[in-house]
Coordinates of C-alpha atoms and ligand atoms in Angstrom, one line a residue:
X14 CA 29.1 21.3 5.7
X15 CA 27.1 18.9 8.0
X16 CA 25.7 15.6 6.1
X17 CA 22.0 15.1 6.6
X18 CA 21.7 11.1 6.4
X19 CA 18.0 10.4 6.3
X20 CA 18.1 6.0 6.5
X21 CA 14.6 4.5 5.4
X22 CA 13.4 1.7 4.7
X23 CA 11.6 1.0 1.8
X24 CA 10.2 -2.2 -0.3
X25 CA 12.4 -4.3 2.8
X26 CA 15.9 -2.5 2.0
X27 CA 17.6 0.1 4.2
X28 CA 18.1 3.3 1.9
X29 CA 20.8 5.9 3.4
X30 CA 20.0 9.0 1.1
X31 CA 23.1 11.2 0.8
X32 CA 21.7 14.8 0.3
X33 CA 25.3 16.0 0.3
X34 CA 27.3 15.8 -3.0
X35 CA 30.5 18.4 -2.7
X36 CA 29.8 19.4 -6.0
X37 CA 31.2 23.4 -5.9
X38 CA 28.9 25.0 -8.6
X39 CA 25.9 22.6 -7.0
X40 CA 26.2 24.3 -3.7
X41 CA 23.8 26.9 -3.5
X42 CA 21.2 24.1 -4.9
X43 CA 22.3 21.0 -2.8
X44 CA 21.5 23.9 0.5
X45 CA 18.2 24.3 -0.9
X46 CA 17.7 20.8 -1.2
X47 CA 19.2 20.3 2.6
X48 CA 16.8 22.8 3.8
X49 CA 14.2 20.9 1.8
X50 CA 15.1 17.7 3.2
X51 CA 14.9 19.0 7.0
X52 CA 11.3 20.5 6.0
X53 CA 8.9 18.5 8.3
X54 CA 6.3 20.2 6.6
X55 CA 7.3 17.8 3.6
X56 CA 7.2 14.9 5.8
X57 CA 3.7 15.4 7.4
X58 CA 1.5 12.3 6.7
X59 CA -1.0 13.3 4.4
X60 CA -4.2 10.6 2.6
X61 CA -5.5 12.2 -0.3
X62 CA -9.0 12.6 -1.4
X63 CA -10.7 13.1 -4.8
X64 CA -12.9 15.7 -6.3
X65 CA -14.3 15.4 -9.4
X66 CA -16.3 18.5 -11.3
X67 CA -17.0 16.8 -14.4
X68 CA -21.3 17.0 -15.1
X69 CA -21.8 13.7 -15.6
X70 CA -23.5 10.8 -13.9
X71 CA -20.8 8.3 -13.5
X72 CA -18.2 11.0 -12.5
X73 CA -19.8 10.9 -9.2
X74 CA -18.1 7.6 -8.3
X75 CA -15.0 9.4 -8.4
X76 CA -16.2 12.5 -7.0
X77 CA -16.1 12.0 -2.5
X78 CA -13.8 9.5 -3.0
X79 CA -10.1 8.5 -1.9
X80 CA -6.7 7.0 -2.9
X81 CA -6.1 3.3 -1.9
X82 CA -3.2 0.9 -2.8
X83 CA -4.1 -2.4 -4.5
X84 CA -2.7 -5.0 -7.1
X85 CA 0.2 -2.4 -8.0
X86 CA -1.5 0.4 -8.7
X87 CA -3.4 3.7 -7.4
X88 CA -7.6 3.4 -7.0
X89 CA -10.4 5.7 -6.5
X90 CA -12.7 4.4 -4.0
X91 CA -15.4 6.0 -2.1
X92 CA -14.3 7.0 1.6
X93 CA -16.4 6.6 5.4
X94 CA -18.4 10.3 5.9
X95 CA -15.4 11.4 8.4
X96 CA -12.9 10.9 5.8
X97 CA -10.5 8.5 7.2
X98 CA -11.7 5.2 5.8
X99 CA -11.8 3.7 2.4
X100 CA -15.1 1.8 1.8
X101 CA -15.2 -1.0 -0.5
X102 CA -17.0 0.2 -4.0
X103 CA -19.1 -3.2 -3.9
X104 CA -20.4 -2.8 0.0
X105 CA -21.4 -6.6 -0.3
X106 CA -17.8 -7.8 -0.8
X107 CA -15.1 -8.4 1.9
X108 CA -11.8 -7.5 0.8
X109 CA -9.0 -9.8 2.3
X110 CA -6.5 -7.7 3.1
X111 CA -8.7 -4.8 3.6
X112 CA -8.2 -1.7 1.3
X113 CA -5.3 0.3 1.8
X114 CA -5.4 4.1 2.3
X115 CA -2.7 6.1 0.3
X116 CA -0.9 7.9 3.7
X117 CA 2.5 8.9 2.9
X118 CA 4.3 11.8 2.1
X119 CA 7.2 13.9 0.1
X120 CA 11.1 12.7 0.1
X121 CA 13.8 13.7 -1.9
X122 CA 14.2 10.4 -4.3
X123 CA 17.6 8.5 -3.6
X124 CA 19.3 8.2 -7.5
X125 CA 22.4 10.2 -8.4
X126 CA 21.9 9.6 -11.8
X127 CA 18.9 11.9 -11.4
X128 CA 20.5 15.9 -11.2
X129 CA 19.0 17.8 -9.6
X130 CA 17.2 15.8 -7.6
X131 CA 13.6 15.2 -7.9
X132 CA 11.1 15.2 -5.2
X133 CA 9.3 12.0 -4.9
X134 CA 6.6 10.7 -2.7
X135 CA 6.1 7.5 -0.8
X136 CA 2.9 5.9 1.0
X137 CA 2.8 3.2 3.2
X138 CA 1.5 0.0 1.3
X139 CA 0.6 -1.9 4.6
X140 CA 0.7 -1.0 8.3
X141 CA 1.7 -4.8 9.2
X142 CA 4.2 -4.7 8.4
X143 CA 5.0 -1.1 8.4
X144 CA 6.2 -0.9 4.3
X145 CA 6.8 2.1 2.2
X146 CA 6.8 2.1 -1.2
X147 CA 7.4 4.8 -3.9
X148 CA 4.5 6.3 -6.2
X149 CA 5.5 6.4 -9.9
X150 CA 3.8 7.2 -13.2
X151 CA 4.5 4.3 -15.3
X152 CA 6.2 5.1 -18.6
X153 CA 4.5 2.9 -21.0
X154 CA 1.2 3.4 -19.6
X155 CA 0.8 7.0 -17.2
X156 CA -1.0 4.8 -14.9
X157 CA 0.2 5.9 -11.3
X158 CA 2.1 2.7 -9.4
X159 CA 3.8 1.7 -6.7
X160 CA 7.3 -0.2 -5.7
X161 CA 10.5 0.0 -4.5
X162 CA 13.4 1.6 -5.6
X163 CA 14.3 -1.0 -8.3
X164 CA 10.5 -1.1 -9.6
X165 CA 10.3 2.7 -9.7
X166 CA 13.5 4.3 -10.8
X167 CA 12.9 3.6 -14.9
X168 CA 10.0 5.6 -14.6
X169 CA 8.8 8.8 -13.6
X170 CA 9.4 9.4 -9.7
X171 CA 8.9 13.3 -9.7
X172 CA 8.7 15.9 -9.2
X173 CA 6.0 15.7 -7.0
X174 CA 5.0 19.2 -5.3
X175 CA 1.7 20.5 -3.6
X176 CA -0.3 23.6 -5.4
X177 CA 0.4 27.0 -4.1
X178 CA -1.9 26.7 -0.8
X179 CA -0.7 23.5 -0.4
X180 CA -3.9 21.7 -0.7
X181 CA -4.0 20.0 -3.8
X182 CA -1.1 17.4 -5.6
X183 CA 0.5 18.7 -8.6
X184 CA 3.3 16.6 -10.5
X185 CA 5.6 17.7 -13.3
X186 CA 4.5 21.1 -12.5
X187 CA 0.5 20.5 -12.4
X188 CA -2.4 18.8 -11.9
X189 CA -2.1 16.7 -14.4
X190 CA -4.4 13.9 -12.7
X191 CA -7.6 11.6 -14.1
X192 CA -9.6 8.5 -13.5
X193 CA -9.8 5.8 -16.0
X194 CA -12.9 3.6 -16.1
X195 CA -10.9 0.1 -15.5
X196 CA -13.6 -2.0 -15.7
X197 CA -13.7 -4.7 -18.3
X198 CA -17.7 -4.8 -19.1
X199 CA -18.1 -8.1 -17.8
X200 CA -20.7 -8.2 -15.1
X201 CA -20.5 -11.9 -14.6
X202 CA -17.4 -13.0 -13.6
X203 CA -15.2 -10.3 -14.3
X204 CA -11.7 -11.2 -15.2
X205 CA -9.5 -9.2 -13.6
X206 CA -8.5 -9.2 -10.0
X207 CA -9.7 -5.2 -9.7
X208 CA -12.7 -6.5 -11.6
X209 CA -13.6 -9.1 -8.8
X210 CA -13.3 -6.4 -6.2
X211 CA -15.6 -4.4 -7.8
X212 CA -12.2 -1.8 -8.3
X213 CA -13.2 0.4 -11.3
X214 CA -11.6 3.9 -11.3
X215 CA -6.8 4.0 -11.5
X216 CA -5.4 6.9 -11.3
X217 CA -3.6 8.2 -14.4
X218 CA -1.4 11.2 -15.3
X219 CA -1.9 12.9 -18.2
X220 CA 1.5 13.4 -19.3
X221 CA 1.5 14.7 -22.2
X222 CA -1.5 16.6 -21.8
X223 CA -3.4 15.1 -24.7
X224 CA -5.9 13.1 -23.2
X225 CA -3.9 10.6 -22.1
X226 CA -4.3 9.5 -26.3
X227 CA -3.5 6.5 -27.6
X228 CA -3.2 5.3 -24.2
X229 CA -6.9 5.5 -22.8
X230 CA -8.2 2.5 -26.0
X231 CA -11.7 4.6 -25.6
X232 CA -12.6 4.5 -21.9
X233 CA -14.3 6.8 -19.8
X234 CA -11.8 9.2 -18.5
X235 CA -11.9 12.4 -15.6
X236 CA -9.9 14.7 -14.5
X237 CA -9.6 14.4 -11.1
X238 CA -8.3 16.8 -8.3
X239 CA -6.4 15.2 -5.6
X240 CA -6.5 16.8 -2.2
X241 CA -4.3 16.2 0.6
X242 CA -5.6 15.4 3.9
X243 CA -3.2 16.0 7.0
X244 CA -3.3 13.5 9.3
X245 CA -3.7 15.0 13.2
X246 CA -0.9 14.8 15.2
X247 CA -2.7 12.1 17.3
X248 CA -3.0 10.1 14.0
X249 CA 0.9 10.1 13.5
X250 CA 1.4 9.6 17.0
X251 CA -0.3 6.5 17.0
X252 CA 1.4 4.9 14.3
X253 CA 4.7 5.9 15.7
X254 CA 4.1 4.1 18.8
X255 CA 2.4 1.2 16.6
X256 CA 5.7 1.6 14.9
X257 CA 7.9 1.5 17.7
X258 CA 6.3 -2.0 19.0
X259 CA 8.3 -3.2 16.1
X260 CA 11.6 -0.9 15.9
X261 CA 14.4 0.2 17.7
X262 CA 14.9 3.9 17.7
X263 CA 18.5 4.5 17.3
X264 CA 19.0 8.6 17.3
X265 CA 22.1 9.8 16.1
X266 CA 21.4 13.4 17.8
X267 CA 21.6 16.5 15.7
X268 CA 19.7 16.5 12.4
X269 CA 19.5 13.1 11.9
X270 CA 17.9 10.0 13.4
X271 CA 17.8 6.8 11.9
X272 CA 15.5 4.3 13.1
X273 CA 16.7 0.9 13.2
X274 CA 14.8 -2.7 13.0
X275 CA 15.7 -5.7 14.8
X276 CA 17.1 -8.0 12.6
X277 CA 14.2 -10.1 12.7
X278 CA 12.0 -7.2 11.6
X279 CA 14.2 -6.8 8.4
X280 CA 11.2 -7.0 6.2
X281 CA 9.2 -4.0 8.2
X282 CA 9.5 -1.0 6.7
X283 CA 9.1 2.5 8.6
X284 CA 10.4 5.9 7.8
X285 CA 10.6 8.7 10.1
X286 CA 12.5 11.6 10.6
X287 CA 13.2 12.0 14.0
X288 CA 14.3 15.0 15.0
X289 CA 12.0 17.1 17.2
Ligands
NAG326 C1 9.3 24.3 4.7 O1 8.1 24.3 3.9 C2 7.2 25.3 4.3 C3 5.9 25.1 3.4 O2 6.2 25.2 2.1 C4 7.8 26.7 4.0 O3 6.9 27.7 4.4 C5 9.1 26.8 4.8 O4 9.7 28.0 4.5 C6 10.0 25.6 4.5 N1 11.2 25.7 5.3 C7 12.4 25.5 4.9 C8 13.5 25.6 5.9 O5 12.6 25.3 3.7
NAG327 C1 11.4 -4.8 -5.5 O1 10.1 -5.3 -6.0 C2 10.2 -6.3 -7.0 C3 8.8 -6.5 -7.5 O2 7.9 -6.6 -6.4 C4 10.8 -7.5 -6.4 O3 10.9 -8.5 -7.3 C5 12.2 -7.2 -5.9 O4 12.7 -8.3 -5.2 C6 12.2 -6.0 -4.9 N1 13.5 -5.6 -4.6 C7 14.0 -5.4 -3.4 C8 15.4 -4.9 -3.3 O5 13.3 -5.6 -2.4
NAG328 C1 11.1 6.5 -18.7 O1 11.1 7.8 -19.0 C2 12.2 8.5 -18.5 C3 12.0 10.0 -18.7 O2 10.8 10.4 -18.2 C4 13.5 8.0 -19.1 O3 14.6 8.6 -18.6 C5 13.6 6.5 -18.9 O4 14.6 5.9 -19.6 C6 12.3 5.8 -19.3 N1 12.3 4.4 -18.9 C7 11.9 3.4 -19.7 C8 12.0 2.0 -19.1 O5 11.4 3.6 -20.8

């Protein structure tokens, strides 16, 4: 049986994912999951924008809008009219670093102790450096996060899956997603770092399919839909080559392809499966 090694970097450390365990009466499984893991239709880039149905004024913040990165956790913001860029919800404000776009995509999570496997789902966090980190639903508070592997592997990695079309996230088995109305009331001087940006709408899952209760302390919460976006092939393209400014490709051949940093570029992060 050939070993797939996939070798990523993420949060600064070199993961080599074994997808091959040996385990007799986990065959038939661990060749689904090889198969799954070779899918480059999992590994297509994808940002994800947000609908909103809910009839009700301040639902249309979150309605048009997209996924961006920021102080640890997963924001509605609204997005440019082609789509591709996150605009700042206070247009006066100039966010240094600018907002991050949520672009990343489905991998098999790297944690033994986790049988089967799940499905998880990284984004890039910056672009330079190139850095992945994992999305996770924290376990104390649903909100959705991001981190590395140490940050993320309490919690709840997976299983992350697309809806039948393959147009909409789904997590645990559905769409389980709202927006929670972060913001603190204080116009003045808010006193949060989200507050100061003008962020206002995380990302939640509602777990337990109650209403995210006893968790939400009486704010405004939507359900959300949370459509993925493919990026074109001239999108990936680009950051590939951005990419390669930085890395060393080091193919392997065959299924797998590892790409390699200089040492100096330990702390970039970049994951690709090479194979074309
Ligand atoms: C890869 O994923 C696509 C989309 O779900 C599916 O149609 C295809 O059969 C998958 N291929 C393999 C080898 O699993
Ligand atoms: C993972 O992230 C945490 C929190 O940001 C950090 O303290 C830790 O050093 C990181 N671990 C690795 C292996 O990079
Ligand atoms: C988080 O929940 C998972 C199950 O979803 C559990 O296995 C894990 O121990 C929990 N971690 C913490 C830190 O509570």
């Amino acid at each position: 049986m050939a070993t797939l090694g996939l070798g990523l970097f993420l949060g600064g450390s070199v993961i080599a994912i074994p997808v091959v365990t040996g385990i007799a009466e986990g065959v038939e499984h661990q060749k689904k999951q090889n198969e799954e893991a070779a899918n480059e239709t999992r590994m297509v880039k994808f940002n994800i924008h947000v609908s909103c149905d809910a009839d009700d004024e301040i639902a249309d913040e979150v309605d048009s809008g997209m996924l961006v990165l920021r102080h640890d956790r997963v924001w509605i913001v609204p997005r440019s009219p082609d789509g591709k860029q996150p605009l700042p919800p206070d247009p006066a404000l100039k966010l240094d670093p600018p907002l991050h776009a949520f672009a990343g995509f489905y991998i098999q999570y790297p944690d033994d102790a986790r049988f089967p496997a799940e499905r998880g789902l990284v984004s890039t966090i910056s672009d330079d450096p190139p850095m992945l980190n994992w999305i996770y639903v924290d376990n104390a508070t649903y909100g959705l996060r991001y981190g590395n592997r140490s940050t993320s592997i309490t919690h709840m990695v997976g299983e992350w899956d697309w809806t039948a079309d393959e147009s909409c996230m789904m997590l645990d088995g559905w769409e389980g997603f709202v927006a929670v109305d972060e913001w603190d009331g204080e116009d003045e001087d808010p006193g949060t770092p989200w507050g100061k940006e003008g962020l206002r709408w995380a990302v939640y899952f509602d777990k337990d399919d109650n209403g995210l209760k006893g968790r939400r302390k009486g704010r405004d919460m939507f359900e959300v839909q949370l459509e993925r976006k493919l990026q074109s092939e001239e999108e990936q393209l680009k950051q590939l080559e951005d990419a390669d400014k930085k890395m060393q490709v080091k193919s392997r051949g065959g299924l797998s392809t590892q790409f390699t940093a200089p040492a100096a570029d330990r702390k970039a992060a970049w994951a690709k499966k090479g194979k074309k």
